PDB file of C-alpha atoms in Angstrom:
ATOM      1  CA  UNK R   1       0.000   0.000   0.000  1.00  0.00           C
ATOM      2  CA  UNK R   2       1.545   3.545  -0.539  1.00  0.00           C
ATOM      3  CA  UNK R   3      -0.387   6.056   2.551  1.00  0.00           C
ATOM      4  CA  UNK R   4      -0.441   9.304   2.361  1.00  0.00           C
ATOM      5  CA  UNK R   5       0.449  10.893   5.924  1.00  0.00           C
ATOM      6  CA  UNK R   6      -1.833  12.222   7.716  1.00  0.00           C
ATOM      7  CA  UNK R   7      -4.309  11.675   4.295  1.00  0.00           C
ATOM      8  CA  UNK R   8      -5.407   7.979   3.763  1.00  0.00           C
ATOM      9  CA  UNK R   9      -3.924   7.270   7.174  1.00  0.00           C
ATOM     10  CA  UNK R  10      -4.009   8.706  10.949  1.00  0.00           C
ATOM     11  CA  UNK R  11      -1.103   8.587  12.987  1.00  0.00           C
ATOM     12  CA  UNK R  12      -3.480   6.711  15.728  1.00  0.00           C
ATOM     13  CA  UNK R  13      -3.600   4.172  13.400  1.00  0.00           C
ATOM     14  CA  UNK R  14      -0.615   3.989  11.799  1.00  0.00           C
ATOM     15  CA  UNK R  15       1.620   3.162  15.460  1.00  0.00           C
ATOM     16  CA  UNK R  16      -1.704   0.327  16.041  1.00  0.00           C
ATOM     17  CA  UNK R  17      -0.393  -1.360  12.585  1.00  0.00           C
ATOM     18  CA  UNK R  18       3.484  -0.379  13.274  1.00  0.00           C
ATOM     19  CA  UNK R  19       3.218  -2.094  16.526  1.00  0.00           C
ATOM     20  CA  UNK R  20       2.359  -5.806  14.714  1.00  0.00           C
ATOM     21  CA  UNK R  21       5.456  -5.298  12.325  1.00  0.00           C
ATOM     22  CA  UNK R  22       7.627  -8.387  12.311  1.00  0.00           C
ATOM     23  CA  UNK R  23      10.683  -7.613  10.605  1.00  0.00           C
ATOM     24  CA  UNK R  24      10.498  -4.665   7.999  1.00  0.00           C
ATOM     25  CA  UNK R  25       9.940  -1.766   8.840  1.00  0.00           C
ATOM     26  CA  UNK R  26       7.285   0.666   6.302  1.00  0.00           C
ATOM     27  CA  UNK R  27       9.667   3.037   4.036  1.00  0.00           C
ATOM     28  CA  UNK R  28       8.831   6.537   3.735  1.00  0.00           C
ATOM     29  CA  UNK R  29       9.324   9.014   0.465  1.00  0.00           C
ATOM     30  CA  UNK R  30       8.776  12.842  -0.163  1.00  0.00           C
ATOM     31  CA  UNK R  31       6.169  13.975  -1.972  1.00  0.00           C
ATOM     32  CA  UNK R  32       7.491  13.999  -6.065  1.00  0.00           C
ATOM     33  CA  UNK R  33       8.564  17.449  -8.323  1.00  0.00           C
ATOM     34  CA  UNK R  34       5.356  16.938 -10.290  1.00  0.00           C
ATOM     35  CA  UNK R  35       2.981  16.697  -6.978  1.00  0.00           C
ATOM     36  CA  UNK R  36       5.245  19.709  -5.360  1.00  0.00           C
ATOM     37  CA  UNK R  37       4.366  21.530  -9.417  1.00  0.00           C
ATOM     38  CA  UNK R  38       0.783  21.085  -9.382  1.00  0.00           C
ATOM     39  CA  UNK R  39       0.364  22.296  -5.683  1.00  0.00           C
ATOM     40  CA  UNK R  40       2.735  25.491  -6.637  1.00  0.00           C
ATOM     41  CA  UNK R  41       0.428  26.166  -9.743  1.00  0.00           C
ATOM     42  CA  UNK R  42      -3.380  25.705  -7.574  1.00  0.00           C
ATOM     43  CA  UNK R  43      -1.566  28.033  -4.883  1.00  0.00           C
ATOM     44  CA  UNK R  44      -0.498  30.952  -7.783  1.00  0.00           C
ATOM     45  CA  UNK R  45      -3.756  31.427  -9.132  1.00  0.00           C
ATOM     46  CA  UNK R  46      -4.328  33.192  -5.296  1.00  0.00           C
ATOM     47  CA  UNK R  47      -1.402  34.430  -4.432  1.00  0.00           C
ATOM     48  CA  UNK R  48       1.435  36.707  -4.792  1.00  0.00           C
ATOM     49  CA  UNK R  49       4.678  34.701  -3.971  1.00  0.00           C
ATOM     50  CA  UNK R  50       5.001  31.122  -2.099  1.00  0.00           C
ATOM     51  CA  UNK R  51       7.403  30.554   0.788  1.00  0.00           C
ATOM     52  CA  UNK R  52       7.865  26.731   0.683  1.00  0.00           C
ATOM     53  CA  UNK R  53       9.171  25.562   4.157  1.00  0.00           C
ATOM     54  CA  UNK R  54      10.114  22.146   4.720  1.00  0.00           C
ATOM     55  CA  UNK R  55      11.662  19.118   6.885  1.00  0.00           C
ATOM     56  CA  UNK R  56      15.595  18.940   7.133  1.00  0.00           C
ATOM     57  CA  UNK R  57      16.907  18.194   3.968  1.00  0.00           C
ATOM     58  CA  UNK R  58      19.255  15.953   5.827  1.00  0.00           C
ATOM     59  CA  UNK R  59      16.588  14.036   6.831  1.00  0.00           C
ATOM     60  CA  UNK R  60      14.617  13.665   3.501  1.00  0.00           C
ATOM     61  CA  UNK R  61      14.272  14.896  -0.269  1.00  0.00           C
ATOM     62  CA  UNK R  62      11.617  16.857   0.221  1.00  0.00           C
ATOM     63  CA  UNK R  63      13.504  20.543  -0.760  1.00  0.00           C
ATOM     64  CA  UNK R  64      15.468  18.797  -3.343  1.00  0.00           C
ATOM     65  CA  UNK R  65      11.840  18.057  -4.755  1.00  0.00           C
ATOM     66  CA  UNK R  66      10.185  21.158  -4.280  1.00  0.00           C
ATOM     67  CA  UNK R  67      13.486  23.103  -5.822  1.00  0.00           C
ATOM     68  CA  UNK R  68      13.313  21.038  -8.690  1.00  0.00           C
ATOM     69  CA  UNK R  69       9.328  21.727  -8.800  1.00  0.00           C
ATOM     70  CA  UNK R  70      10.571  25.749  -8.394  1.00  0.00           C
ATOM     71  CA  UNK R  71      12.758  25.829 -11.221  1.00  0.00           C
ATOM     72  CA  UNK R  72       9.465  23.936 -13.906  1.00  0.00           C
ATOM     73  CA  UNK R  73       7.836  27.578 -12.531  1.00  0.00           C
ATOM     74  CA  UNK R  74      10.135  30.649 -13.032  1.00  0.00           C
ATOM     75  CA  UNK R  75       7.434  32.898 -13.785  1.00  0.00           C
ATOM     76  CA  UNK R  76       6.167  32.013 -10.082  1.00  0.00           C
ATOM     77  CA  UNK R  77       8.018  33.333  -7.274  1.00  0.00           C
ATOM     78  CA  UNK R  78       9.007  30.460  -4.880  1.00  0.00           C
ATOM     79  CA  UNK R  79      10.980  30.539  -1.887  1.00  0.00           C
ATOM     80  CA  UNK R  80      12.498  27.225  -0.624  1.00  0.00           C
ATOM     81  CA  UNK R  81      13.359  26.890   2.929  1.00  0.00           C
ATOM     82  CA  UNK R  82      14.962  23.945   4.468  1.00  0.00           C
ATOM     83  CA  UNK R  83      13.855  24.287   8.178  1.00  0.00           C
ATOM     84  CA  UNK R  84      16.687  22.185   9.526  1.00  0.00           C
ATOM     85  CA  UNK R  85      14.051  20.358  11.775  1.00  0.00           C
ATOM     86  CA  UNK R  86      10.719  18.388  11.195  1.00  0.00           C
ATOM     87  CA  UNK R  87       7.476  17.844  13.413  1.00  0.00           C
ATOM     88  CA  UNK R  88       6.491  21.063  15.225  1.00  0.00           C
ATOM     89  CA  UNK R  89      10.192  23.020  15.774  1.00  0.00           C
ATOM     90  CA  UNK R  90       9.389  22.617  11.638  1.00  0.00           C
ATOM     91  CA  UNK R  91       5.992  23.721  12.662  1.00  0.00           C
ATOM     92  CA  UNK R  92       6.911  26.882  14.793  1.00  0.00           C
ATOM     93  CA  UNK R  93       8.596  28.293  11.835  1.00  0.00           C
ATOM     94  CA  UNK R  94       6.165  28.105   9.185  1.00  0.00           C
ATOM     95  CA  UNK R  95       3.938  29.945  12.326  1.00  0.00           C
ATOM     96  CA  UNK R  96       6.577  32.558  12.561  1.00  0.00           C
ATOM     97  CA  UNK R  97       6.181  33.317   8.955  1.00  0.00           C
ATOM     98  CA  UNK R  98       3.012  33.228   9.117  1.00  0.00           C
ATOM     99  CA  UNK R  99       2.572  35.630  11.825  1.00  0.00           C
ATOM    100  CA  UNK R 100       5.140  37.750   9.729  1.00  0.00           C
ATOM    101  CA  UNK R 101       3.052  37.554   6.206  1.00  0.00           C
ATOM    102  CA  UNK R 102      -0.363  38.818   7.984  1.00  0.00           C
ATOM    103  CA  UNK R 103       1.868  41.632   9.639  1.00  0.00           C
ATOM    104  CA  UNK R 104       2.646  42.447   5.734  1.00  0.00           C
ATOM    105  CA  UNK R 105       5.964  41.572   5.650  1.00  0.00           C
ATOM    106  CA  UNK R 106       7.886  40.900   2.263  1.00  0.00           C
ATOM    107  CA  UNK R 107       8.288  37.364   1.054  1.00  0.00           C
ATOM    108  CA  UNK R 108      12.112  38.089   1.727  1.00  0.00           C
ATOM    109  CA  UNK R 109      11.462  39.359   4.847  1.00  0.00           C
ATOM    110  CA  UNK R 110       9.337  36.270   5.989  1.00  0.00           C
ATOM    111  CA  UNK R 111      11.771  34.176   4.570  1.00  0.00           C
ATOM    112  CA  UNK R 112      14.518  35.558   6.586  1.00  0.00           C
ATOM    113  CA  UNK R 113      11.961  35.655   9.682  1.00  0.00           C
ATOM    114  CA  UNK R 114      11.831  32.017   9.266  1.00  0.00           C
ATOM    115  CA  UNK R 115      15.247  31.614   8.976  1.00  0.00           C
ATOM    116  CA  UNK R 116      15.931  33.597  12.095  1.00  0.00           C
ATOM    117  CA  UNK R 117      14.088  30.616  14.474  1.00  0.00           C
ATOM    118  CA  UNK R 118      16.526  28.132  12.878  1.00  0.00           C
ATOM    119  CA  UNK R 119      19.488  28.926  15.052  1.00  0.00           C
ATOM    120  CA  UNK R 120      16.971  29.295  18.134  1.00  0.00           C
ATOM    121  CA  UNK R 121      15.565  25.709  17.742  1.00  0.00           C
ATOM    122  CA  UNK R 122      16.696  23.604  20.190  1.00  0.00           C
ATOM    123  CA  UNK R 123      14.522  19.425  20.127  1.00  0.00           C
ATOM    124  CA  UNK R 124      15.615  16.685  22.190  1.00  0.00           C
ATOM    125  CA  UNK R 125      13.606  13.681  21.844  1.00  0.00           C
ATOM    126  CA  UNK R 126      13.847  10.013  23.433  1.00  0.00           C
ATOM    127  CA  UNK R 127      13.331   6.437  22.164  1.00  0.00           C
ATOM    128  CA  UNK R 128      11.489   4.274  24.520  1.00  0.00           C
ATOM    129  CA  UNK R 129      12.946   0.945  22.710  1.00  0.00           C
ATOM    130  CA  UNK R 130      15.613   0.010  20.064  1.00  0.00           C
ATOM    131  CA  UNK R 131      13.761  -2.425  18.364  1.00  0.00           C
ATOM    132  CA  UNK R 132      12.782   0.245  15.489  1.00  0.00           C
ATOM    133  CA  UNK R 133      15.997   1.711  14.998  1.00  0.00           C
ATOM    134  CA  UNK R 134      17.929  -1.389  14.614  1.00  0.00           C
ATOM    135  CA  UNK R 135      15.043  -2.581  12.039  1.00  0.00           C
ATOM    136  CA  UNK R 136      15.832   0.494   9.840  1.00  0.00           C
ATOM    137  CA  UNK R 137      19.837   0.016  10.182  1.00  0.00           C
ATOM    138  CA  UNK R 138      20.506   2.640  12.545  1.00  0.00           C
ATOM    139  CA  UNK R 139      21.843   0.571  14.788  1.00  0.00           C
ATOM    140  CA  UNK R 140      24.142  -3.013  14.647  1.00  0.00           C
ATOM    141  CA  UNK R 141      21.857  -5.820  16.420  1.00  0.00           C
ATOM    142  CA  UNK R 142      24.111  -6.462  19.270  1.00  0.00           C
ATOM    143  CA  UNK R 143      23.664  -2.760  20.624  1.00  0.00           C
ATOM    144  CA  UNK R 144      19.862  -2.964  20.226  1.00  0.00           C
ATOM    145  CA  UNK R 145      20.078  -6.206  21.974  1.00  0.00           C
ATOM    146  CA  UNK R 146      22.334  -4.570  24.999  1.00  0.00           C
ATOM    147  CA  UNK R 147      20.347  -1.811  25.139  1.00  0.00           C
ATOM    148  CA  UNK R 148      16.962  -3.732  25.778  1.00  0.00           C
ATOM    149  CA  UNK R 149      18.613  -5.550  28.136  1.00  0.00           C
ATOM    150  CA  UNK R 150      19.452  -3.028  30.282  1.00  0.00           C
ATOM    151  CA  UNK R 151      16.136  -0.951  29.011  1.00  0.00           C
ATOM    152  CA  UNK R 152      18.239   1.819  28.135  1.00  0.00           C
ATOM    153  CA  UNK R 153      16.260   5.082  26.410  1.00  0.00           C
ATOM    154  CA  UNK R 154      18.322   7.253  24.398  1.00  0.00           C
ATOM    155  CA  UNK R 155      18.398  10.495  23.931  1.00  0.00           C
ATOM    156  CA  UNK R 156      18.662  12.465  21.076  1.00  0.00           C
ATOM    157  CA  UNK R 157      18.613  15.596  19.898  1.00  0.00           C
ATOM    158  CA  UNK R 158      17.983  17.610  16.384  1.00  0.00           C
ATOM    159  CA  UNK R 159      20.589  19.811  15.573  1.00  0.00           C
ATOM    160  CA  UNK R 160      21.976  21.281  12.342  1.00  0.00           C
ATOM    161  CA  UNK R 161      19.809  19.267  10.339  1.00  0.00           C
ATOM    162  CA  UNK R 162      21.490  16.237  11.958  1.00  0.00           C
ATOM    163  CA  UNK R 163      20.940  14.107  14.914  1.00  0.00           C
ATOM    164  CA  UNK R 164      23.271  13.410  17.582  1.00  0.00           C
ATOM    165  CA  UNK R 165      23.548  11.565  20.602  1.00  0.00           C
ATOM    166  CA  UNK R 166      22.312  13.799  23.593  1.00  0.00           C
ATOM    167  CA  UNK R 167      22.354  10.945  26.705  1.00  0.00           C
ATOM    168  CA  UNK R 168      20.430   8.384  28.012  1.00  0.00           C
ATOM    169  CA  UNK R 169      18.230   7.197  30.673  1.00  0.00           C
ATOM    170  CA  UNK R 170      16.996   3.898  32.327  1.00  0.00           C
ATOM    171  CA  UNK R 171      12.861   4.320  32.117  1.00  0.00           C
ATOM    172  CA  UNK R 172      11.298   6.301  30.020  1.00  0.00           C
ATOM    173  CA  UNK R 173      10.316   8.735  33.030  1.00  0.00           C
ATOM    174  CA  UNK R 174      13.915   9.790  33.733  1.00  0.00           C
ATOM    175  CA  UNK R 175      14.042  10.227  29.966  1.00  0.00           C
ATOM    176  CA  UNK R 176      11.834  12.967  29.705  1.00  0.00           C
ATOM    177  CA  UNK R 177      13.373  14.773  33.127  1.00  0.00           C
ATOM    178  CA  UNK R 178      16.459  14.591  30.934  1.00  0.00           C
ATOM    179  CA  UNK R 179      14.694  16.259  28.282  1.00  0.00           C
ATOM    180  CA  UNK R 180      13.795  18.756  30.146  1.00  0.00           C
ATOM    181  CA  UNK R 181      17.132  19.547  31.713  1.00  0.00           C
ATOM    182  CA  UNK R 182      18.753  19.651  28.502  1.00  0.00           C
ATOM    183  CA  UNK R 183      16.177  22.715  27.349  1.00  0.00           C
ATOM    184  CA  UNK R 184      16.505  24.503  30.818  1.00  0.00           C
ATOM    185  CA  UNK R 185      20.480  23.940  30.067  1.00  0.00           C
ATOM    186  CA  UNK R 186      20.548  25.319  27.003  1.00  0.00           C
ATOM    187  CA  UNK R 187      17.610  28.066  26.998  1.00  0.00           C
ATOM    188  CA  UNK R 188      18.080  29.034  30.865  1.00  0.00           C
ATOM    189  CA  UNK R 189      15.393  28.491  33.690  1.00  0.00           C
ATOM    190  CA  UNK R 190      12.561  30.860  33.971  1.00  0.00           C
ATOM    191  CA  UNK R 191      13.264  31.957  30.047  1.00  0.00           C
ATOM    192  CA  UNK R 192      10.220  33.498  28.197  1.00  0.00           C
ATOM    193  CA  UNK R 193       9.737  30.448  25.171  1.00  0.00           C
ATOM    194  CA  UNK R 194       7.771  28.721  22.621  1.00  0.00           C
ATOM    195  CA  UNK R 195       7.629  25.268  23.472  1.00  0.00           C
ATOM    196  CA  UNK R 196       5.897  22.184  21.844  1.00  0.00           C
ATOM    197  CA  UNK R 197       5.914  18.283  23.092  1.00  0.00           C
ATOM    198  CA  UNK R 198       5.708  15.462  20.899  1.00  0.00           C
ATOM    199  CA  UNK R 199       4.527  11.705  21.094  1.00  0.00           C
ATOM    200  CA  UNK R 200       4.247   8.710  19.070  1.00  0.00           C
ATOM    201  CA  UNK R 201       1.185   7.004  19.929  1.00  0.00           C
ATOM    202  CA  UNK R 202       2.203   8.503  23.688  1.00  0.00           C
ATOM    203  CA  UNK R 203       0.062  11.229  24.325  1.00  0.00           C
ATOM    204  CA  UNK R 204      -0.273  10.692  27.949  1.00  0.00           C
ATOM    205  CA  UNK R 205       3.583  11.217  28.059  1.00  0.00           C
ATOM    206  CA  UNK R 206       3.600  13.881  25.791  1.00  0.00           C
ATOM    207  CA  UNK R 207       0.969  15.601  27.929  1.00  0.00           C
ATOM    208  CA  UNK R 208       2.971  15.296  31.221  1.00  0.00           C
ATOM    209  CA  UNK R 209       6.144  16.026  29.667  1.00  0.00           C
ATOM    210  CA  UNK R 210       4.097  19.269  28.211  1.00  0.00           C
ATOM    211  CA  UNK R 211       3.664  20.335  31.868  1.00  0.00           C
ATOM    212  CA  UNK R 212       7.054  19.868  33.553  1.00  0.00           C
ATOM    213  CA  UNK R 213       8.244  22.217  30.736  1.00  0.00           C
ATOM    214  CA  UNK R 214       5.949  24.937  31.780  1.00  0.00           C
ATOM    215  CA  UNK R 215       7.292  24.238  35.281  1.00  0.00           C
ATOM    216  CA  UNK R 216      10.690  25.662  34.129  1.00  0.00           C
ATOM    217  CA  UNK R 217       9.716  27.847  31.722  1.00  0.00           C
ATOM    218  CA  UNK R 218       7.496  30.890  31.156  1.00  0.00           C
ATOM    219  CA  UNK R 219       5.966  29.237  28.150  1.00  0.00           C
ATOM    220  CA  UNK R 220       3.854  32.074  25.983  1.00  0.00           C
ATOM    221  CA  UNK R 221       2.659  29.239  23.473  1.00  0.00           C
ATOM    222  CA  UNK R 222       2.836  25.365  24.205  1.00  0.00           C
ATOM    223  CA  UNK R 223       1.596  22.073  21.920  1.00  0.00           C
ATOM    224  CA  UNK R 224       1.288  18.999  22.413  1.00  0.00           C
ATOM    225  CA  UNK R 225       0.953  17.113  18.857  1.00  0.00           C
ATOM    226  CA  UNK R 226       1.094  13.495  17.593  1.00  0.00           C
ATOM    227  CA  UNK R 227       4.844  12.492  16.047  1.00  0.00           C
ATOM    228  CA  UNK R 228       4.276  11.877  11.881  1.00  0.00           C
ATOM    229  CA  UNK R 229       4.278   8.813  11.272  1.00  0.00           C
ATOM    230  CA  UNK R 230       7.466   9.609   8.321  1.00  0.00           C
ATOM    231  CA  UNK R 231       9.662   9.933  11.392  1.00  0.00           C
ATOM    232  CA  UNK R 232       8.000   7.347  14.197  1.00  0.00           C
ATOM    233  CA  UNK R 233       8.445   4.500  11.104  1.00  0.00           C
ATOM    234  CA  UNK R 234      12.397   5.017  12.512  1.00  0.00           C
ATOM    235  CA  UNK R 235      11.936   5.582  15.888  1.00  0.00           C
ATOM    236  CA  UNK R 236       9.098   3.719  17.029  1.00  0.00           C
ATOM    237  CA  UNK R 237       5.852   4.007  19.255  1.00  0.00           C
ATOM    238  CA  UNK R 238       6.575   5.072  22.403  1.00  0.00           C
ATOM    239  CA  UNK R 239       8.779   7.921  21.515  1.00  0.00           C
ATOM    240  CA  UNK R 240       8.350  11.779  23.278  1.00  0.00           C
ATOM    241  CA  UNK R 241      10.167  14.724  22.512  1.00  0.00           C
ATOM    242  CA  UNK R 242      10.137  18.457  23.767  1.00  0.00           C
ATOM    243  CA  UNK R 243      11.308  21.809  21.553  1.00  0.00           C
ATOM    244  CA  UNK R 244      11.338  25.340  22.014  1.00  0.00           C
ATOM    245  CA  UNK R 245      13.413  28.895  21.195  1.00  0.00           C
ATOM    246  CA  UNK R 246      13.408  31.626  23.714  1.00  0.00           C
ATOM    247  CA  UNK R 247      11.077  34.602  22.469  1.00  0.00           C
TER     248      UNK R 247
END
């Protein structure tokens, strides 16, 4: 079957059907040039110029496809931003611009408000089991298998496109007190943020983890949203993540 996220399938129901995978793991692909052309071409009969703002292009080929859809359409102003994150730091972004276009702003000024957030961005996120990242080759088998021994969660976090190791915890509820630290250590206690949580099929965790943030934090805007199912394939059910950029 080929899905269309978040279209012909719910994340709910994607992690219930992830969840009974045996051994292979569902593959994920960006939407093509042509879809990205078509989409352009509906959007330009309404509006002046489109500012196009997408996951990391580390992470997938979504820019490289919507550049390629940009150049088909020179007579249409596009703007192509690679957001150097996905799920809702990716989300805060396209807000910012947002906020920036009904303000009036320029496209080139709400790209470069965009782009401002970028360096701001700071997402930490933990697995709850290996399983899913050994199935997609991330990891060698014998480190999956010592890390569900000793039911270790790792922590990772987002950064420069990238992601890197950040730590790791023994349950899943030191995990997200981690996650947590490592925001208040790099944004500072008490600092006025944006903030978002993430689950995949979690939202219990993402809820709580939602609420020790605003604990620490003088949070102006806070969501807690479902984890797409083109990056839970990888990382598997279970999985909770926190974001934010001081403000």
């Amino acid at each position: 079957e080929s899905l269309r996220d978040n279209v012909d399938i719910t994340p709910e129901e994607f992690y219930r059907r992830l969840k009974t995978v045996k051994d292979t793991l569902p593959t994920t692909s960006q939407p093509s040039a042509g879809a990205f052309r078509e989409f352009y071409e509906a959007i330009a009969k309404e509006a002046d110029a489109i500012i196009s703002i997408h996951i990391s292009a580390d992470l997938s080929g979504t820019v490289a496809s919507a550049l390629q859809a940009r150049d088909m359409l020179p007579h249409i102003p596009i703007y192509v931003v690679d957001s150097r994150f996905t799920s809702m730091a990716q989300g805060y972004i396209v807000l910012e611009a947002a906020r920036a276009a009904e303000a009036g702003a320029s496209p080139e000024e709400i790209v470069a408000v965009a782009e401002s957030i970028i360096p701001k961005m700071r997402v930490y996120f933990a697995v709850d089991t290996l399983r899913y990242l050994h199935m997609g080759g991330r990891i060698g088998g014998g480190a999956a298998f010592l890390g569900t021994a000793l039911d270790i969660k790792p922590i990772l976090e987002l950064r420069g496109g990238k992601i890197e190791a950040a730590g790791k915890a023994r349950t899943m509820k030191r995990a997200a007190a981690k996650l947590v630290d490592l925001l208040v250590e790099q944004l500072g206690e008490g600092t006025r943020i944006r903030a978002a949580t993430i689950g995949a099929a979690a939202p219990e965790a993402a809820q709580e983890l939602a609420e020790q943030i605003q604990r620490r934090f003088e949070c102006v805007e806070m969501y807690v949203t479902d984890l797409s199912p083109v990056i839970g394939t990888h990382v598997g059910p279970g999985t909770i993540g926190a974001m934010g950029y001081p403000v």
